[in-house]
Tab-separated table of C-alpha atoms in Angstrom:
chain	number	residue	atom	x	y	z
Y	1	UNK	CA	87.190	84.650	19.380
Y	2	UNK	CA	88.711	86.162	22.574
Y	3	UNK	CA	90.955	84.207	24.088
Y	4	UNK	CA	90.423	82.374	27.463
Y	5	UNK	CA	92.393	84.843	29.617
Y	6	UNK	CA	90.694	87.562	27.829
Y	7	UNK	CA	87.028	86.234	28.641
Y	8	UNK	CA	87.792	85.991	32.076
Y	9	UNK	CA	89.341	89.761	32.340
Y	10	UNK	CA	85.902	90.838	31.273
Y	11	UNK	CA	83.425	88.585	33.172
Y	12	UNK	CA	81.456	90.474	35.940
Y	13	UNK	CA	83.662	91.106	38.773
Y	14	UNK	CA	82.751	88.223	41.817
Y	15	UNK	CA	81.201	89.083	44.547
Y	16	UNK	CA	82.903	89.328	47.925
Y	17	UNK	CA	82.272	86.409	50.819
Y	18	UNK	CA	79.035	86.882	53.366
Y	19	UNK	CA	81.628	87.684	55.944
Y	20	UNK	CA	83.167	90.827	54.292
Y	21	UNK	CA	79.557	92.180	54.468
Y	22	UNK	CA	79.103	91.283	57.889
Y	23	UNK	CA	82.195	92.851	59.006
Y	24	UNK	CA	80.901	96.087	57.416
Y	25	UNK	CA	77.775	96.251	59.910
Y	26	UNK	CA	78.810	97.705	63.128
Y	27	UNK	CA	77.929	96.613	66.102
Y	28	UNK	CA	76.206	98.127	68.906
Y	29	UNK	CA	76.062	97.880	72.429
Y	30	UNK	CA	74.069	100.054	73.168
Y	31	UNK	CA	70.966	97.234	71.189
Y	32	UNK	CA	72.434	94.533	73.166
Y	33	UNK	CA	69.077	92.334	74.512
Y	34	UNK	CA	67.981	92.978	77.876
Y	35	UNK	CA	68.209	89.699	79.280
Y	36	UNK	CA	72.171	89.340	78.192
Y	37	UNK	CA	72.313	92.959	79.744
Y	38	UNK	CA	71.171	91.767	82.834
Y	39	UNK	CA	73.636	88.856	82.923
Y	40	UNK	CA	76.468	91.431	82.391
Y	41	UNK	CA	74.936	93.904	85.020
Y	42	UNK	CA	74.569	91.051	88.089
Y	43	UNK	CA	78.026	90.041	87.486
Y	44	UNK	CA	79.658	93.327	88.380
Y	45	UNK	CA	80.691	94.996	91.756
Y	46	UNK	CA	79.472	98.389	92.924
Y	47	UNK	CA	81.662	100.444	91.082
Y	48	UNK	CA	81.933	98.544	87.771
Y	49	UNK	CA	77.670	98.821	88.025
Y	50	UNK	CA	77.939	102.488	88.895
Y	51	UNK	CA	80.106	102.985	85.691
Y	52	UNK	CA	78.383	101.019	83.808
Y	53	UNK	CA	74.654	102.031	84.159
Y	54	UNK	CA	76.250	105.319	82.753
Y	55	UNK	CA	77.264	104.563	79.444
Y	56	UNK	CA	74.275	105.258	77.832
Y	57	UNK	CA	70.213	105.653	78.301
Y	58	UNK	CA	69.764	101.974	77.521
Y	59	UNK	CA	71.893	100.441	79.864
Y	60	UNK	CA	70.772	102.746	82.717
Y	61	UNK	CA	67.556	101.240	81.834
Y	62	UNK	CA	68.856	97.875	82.395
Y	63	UNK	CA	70.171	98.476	85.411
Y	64	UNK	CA	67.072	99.252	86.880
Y	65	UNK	CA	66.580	96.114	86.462
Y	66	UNK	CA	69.285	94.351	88.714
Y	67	UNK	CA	71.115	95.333	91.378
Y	68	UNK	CA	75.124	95.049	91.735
Y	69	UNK	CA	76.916	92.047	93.373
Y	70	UNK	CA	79.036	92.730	96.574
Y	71	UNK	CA	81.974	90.310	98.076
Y	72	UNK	CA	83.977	93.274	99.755
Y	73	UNK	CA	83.531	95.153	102.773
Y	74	UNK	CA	82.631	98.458	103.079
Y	75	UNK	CA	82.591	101.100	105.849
Y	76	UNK	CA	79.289	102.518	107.748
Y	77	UNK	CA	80.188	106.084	109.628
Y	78	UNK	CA	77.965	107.579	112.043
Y	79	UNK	CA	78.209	111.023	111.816
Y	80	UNK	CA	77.553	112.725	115.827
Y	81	UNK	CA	73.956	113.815	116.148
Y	82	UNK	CA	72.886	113.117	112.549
Y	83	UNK	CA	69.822	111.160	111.517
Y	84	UNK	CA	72.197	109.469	108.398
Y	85	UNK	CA	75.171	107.265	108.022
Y	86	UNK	CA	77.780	107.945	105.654
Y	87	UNK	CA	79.165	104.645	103.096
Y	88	UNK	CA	82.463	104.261	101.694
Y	89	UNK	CA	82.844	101.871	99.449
Y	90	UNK	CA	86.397	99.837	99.521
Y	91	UNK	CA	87.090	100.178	95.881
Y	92	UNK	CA	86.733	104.201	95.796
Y	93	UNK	CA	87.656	105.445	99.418
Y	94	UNK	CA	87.531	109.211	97.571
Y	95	UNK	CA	83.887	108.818	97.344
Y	96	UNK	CA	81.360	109.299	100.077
Y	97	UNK	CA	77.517	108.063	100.109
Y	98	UNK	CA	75.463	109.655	102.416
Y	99	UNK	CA	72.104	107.150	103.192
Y	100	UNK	CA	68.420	108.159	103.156
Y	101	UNK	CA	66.936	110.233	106.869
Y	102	UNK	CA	66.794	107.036	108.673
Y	103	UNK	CA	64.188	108.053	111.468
Y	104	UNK	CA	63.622	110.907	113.566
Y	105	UNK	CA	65.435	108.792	116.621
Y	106	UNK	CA	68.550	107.535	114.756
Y	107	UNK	CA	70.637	109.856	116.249
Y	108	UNK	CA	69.616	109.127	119.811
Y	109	UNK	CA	70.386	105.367	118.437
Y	110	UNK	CA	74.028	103.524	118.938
Y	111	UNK	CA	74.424	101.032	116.387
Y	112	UNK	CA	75.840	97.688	118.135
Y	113	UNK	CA	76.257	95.737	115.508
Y	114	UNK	CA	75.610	94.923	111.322
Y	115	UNK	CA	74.519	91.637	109.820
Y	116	UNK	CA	74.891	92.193	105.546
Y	117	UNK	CA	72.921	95.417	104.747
Y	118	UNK	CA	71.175	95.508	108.813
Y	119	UNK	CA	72.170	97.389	111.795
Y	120	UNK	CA	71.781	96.202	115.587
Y	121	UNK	CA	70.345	99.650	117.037
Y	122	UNK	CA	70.071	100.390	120.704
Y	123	UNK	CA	68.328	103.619	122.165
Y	124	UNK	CA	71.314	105.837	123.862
Y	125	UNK	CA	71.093	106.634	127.292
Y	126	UNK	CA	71.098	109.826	128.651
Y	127	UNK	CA	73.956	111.850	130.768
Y	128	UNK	CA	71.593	111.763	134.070
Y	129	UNK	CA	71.382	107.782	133.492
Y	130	UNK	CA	74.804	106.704	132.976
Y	131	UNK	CA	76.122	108.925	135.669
Y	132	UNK	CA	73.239	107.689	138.522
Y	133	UNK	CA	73.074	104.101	136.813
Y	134	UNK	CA	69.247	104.188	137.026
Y	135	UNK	CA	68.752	102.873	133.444
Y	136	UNK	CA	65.288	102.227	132.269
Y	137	UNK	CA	64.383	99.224	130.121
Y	138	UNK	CA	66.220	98.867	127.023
Y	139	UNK	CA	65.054	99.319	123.671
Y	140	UNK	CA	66.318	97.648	120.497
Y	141	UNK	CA	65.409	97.708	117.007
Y	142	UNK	CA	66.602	95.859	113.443
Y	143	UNK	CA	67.045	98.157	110.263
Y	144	UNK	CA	68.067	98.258	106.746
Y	145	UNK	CA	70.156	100.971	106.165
Y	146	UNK	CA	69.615	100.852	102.072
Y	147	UNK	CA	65.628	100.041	102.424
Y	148	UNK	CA	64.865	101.904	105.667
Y	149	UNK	CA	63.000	98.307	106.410
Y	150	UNK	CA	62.814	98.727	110.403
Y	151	UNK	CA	62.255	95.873	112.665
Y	152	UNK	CA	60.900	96.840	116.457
Y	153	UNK	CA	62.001	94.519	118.899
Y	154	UNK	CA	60.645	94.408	122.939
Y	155	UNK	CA	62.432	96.217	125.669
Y	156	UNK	CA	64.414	94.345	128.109
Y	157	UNK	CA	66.096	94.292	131.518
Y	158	UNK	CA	69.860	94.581	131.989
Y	159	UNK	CA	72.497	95.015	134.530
Y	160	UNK	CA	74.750	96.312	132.032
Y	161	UNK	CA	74.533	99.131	129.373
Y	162	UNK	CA	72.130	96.873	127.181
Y	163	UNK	CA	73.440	93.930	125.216
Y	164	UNK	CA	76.843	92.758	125.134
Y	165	UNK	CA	78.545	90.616	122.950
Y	166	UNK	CA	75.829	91.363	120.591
Y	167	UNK	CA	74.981	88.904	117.902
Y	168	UNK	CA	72.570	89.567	114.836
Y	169	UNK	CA	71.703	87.299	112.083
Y	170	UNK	CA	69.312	87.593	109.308
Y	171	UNK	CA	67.931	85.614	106.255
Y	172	UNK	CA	67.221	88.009	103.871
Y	173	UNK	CA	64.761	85.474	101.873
Y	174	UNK	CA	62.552	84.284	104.575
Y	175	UNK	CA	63.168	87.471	106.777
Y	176	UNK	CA	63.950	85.070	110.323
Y	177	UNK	CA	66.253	86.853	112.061
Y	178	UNK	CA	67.974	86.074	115.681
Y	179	UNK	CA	69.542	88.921	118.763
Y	180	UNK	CA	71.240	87.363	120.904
Y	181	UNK	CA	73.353	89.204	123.981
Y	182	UNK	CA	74.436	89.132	127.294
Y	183	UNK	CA	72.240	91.238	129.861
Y	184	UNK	CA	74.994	90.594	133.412
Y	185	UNK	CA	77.891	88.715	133.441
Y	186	UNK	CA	76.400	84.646	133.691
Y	187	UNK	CA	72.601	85.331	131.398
Y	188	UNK	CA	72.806	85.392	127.800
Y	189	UNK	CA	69.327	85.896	126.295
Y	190	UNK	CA	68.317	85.503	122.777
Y	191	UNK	CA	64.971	86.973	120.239
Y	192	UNK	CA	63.527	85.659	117.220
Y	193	UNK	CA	60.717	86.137	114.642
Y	194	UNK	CA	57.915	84.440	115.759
Y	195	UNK	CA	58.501	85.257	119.737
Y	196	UNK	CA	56.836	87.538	122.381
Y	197	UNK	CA	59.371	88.557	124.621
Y	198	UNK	CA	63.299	88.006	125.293
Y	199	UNK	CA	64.240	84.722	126.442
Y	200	UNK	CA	66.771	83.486	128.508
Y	201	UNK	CA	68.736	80.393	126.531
Y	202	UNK	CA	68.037	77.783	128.180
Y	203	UNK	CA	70.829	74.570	129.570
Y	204	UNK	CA	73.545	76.496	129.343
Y	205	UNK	CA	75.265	76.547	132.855
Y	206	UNK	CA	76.213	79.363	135.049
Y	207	UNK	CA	79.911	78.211	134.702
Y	208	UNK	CA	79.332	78.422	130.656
Y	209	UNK	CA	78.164	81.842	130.208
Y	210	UNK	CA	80.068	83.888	133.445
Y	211	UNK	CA	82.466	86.034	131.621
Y	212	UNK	CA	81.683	85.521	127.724
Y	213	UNK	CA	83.497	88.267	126.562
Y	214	UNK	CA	83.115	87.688	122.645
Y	215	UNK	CA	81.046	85.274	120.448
Y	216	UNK	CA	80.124	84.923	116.674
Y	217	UNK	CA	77.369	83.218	115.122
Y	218	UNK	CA	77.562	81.139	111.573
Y	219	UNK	CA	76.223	78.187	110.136
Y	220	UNK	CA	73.456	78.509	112.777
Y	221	UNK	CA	76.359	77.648	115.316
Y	222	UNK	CA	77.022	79.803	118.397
Y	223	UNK	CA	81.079	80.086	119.277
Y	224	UNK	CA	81.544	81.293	122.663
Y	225	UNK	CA	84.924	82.969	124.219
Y	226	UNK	CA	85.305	83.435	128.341
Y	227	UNK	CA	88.907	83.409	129.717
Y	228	UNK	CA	89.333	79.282	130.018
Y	229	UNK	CA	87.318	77.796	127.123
Y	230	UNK	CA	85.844	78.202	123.796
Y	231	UNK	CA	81.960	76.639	123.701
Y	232	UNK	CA	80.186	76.323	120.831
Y	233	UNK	CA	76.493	76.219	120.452
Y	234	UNK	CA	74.008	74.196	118.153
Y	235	UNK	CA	71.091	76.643	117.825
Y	236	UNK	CA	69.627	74.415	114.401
Y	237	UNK	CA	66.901	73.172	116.752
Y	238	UNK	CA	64.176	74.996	118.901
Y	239	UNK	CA	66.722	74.045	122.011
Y	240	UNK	CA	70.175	74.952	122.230
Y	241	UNK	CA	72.303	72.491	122.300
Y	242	UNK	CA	76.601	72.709	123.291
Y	243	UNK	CA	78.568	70.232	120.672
Y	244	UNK	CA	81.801	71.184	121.964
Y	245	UNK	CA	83.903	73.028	124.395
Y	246	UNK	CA	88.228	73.320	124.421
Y	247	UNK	CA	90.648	74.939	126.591
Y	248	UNK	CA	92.508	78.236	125.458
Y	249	UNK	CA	94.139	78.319	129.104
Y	250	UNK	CA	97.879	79.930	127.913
Y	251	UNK	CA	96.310	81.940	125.005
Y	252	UNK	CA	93.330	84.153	127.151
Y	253	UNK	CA	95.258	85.500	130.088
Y	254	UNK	CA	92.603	88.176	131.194
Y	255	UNK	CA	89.382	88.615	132.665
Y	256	UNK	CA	86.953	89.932	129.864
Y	257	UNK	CA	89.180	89.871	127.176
Y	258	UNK	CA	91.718	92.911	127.735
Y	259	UNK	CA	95.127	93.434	129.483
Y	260	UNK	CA	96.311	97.013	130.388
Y	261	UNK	CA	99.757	97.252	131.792
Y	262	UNK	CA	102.518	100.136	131.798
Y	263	UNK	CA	104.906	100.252	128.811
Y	264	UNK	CA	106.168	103.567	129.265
Y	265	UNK	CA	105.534	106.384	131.364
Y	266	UNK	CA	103.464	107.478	128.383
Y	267	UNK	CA	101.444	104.954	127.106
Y	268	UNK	CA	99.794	101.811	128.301
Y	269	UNK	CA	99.127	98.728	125.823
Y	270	UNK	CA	96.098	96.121	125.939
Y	271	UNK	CA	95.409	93.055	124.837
Y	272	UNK	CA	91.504	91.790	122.751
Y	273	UNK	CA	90.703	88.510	122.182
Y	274	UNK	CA	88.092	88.260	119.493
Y	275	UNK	CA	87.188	84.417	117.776
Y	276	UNK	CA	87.047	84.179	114.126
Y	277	UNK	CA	85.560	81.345	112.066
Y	278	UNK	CA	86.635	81.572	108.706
Y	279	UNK	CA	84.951	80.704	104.995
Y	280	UNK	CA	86.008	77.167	105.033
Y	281	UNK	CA	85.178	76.393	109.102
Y	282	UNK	CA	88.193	76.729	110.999
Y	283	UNK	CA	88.090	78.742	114.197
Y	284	UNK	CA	90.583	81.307	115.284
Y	285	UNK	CA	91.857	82.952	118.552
Y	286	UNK	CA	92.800	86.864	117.317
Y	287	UNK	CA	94.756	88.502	119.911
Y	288	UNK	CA	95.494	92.458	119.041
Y	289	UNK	CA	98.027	94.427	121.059
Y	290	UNK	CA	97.832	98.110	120.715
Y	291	UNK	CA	99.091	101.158	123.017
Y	292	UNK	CA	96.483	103.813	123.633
Y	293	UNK	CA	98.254	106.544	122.434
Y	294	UNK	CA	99.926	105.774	118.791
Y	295	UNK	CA	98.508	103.628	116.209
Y	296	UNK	CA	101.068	100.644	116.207
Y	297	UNK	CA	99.557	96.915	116.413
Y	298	UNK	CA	100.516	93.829	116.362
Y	299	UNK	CA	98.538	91.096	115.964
Y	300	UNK	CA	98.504	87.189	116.781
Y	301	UNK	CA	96.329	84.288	115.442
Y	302	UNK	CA	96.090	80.484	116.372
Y	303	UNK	CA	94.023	78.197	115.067
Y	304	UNK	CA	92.132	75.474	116.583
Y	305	UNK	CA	93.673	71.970	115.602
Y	306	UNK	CA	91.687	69.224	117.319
Y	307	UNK	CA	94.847	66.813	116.284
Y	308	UNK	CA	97.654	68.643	117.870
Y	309	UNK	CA	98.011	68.106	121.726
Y	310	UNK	CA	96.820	71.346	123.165
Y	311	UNK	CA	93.995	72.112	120.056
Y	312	UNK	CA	96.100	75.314	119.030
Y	313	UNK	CA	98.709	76.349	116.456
Y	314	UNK	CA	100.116	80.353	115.495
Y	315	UNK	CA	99.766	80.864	111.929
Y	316	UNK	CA	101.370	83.887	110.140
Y	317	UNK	CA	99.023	83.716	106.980
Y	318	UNK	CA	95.662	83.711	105.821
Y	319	UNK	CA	96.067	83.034	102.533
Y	320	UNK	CA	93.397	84.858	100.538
Y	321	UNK	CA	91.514	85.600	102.888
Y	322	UNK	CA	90.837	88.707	105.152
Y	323	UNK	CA	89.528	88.772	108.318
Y	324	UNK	CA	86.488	91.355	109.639
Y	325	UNK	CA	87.582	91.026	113.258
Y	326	UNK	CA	84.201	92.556	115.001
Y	327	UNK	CA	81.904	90.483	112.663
Y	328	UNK	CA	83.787	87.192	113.314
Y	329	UNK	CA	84.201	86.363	109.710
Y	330	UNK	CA	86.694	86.169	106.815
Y	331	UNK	CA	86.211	87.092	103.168
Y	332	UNK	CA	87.843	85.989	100.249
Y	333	UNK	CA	90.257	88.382	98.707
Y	334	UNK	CA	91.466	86.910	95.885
Y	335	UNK	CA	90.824	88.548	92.509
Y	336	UNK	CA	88.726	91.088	94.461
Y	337	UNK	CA	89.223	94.700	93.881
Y	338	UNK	CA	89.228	96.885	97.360
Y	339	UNK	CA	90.147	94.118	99.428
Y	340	UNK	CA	93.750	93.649	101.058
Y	341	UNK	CA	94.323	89.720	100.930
Y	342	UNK	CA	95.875	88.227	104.526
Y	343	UNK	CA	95.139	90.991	106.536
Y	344	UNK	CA	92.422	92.346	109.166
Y	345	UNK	CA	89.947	94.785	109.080
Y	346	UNK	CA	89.105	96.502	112.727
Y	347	UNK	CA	87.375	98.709	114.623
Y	348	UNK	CA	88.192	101.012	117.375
Y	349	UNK	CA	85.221	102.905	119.204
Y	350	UNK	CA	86.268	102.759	123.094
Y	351	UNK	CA	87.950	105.906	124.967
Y	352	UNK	CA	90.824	104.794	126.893
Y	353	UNK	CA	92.705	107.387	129.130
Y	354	UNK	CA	90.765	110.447	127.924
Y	355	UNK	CA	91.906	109.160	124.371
Y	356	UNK	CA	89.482	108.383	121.486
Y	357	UNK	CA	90.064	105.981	119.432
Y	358	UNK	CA	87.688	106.016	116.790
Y	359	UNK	CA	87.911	104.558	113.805
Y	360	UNK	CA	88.055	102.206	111.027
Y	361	UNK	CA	91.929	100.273	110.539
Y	362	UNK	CA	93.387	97.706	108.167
Y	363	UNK	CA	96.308	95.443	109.506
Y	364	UNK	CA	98.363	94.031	106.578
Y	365	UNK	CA	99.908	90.835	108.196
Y	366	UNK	CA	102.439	91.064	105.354
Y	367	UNK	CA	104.092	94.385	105.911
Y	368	UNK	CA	102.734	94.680	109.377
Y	369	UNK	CA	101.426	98.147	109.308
Y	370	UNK	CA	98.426	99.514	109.880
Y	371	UNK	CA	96.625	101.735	107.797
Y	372	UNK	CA	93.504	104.119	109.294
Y	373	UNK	CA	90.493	104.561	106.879
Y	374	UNK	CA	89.480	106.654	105.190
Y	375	UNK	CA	92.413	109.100	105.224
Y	376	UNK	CA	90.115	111.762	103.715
Y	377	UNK	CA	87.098	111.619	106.047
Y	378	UNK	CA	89.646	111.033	109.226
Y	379	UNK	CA	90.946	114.283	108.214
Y	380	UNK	CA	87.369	116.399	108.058
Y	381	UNK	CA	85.937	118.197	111.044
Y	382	UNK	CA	83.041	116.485	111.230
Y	383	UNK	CA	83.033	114.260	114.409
Y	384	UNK	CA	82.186	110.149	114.507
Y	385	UNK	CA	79.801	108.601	116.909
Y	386	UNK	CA	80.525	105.132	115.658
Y	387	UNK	CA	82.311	102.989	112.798
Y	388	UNK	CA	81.971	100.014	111.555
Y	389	UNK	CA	83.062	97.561	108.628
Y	390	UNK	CA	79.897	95.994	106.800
Y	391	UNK	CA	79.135	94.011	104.181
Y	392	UNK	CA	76.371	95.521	102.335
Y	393	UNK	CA	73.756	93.535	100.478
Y	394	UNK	CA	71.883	95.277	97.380
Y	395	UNK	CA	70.939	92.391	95.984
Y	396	UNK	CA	67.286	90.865	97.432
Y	397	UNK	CA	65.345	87.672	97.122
């Protein structure tokens, strides 16, 4: 009889755990199940999606079924007499998107200002107008730069160069959308879905509106800037209503928003004043100082503090946040690829001493430079018209 040790050494061999055979089957990603691809594919940025969709036949396929999430800003060039923009995205300045023809009249078009994926548009004057100031009614128009979705709105009067201060707001679900710009120096008019012709907003007085030289709209709340006080607006109901108005006597010292005085025999500096209302609600006095001739700025913030005796305090920080100084707004920079936390993104488009200043600038509030973007478009021959800092929107309800 064989011993025990013996029977056991000649038993059938036992077979290995579940899990070893498991661990033999690869995996692939390529099978993953469309809806947990889609989960994966709304949860990434532009570039991440643009990689992504790339990897292989099946998850191009899901893409198409998604579209990428976007939290940073990116940067809308006009080329000069071209019926396209150019995008550059924040996270890949090397790369350059060039949109769809956006109408036969684009180029004739200035873009005043961008709401998410829309641009402001207003018809361009021409030479024999601006020099003789015989302008004709103005014309003004909504558009989607990635959808080529065009909204026409009614001509209007001004005794300016069209609408200043411009504001535009959108709601991408229900499509509602609100202009609303100064025409002279005391009437600030306002359009929105559903109406037949520009209106003048009404109960706000003369002494209110003379000299608004920048405003933002958020929250469905208008904030208003002239030289003495900061208004702001309730425009939730069908009337506009003000809900509050502070002095910012000692921290506006100029007459529409700019000071120019001599530095040097060289150079001149000025001064802009711009309001900023930030994610969480608190309002902001930016004042930028920069010559006309080199590119160094400085920059100063306060914030409103209804507790402290005059309503105002400097601050030196934003945190993680980032300000988009022409759009009003701050964005969250934290854990966000292509965005420079606690500093400012600006715009210059004026011409000041036979100078151009055209361009797209960040302002680290940190180092205190200034950096000009992109460096390899500013460097090209091809001239600008217009930039501007955007935050595009692929996504739609």
């Amino acid at each position: 009889m064989a011993s025990p040790a013996l029977a056991l050494a000649q038993s059938p061999p036992l077979k290995p755990p579940a899990v070893s055979v498991t661990r033999r089957i690869r995996h692939c990603w390529s099978e993953l199940p469309l809806d947990l691809m889609r989960m994966v594919f709304e949860r990434l940025g532009f570039l991440d999606f643009d990689r992504a969709k790339s990897v292989c036949s099946s998850w191009q396929y899901g893409s198409r079924q998604c579209k990428p999430s976007n939290k940073i800003p990116w940067m809308v060039l006009f080329p000069m007499d071209k019926n396209y923009c150019l995008l550059i995205n924040s996270e890949d300045k090397e790369k350059i998107y060039r949109t769809q023809h956006l109408g036969d009249n684009f180029a004739k078009s200035i873009c005043l200002t961008t709401y998410r994926s829309w641009l402001l548009m207003q018809h361009r004057y021409k030479e024999k107008e601006v020099l003789t100031r015989t302008y004709p009614k103005h014309n003004v128009y909504i558009l989607d730069l990635l959808t080529r979705e065009r909204i026409n709105l009614p001509a209007f009067k001004s005794a300016n160069d069209g609408l200043s201060n411009p504001i535009l707001w959108i709601d991408e679900k229900t499509k509602d959308y609100l202009v609303i710009g100064m025409v002279d120096v005391d009437t600030l008019i306002s359009f929105k879905k559903g109406n037949n012709s520009w209106k003048e907003i009404p109960q706000l007085p003369k002494s209110c509106t003379e000299d608004f030289f920048n405003m933002v709209y958020k929250d469905h709340k208008l904030y208003c800037l002239n030289c003495s006080f900061l208004y702001i607006f309730d425009f939730l109901g069908e009337v506009p209503l003000k809900v509050f108005r502070t002095s910012v006597r000692g921290y506006i010292t100029t007459k529409g928003g700019y000071i120019s005085r001599p530095c040097n025999p060289c150079a001149l500096n000025y001064c802009k004043c711009n309001i900023v209302v930030t994610l969480r609600g608190d309002v902001l006095i930016v004042k930028s100082f920069g010559p006309l001739v080199s590119k160094t700025w400085t920059f100063k913030i306060y914030k409103m503090d209804p507790s402290t005796e005059d309503n105002w305090e400097e601050i030196n920080s934003l945190g993680d946040e980032s300000i988009l100084l022409e759009l009003g707004i701050t964005v969250l920079a934290k854990d966000q690829d292509g965005v420079t936390r606690n500093s400012i993104y600006f715009t210059e488009n004026k011409y000041f001493g036979g100078y151009e200043k055209n361009g797209i600038f960040i302002f680290n509030l940190d180092t205190k430079k200034v950096e000009q973007q992109p460096q390899a478009f500013v460097s090209s021959s091809m001239p600008l018209s217009h930039a501007h800092w955007f935050l595009p929107n692929f996504k739609r309800e």
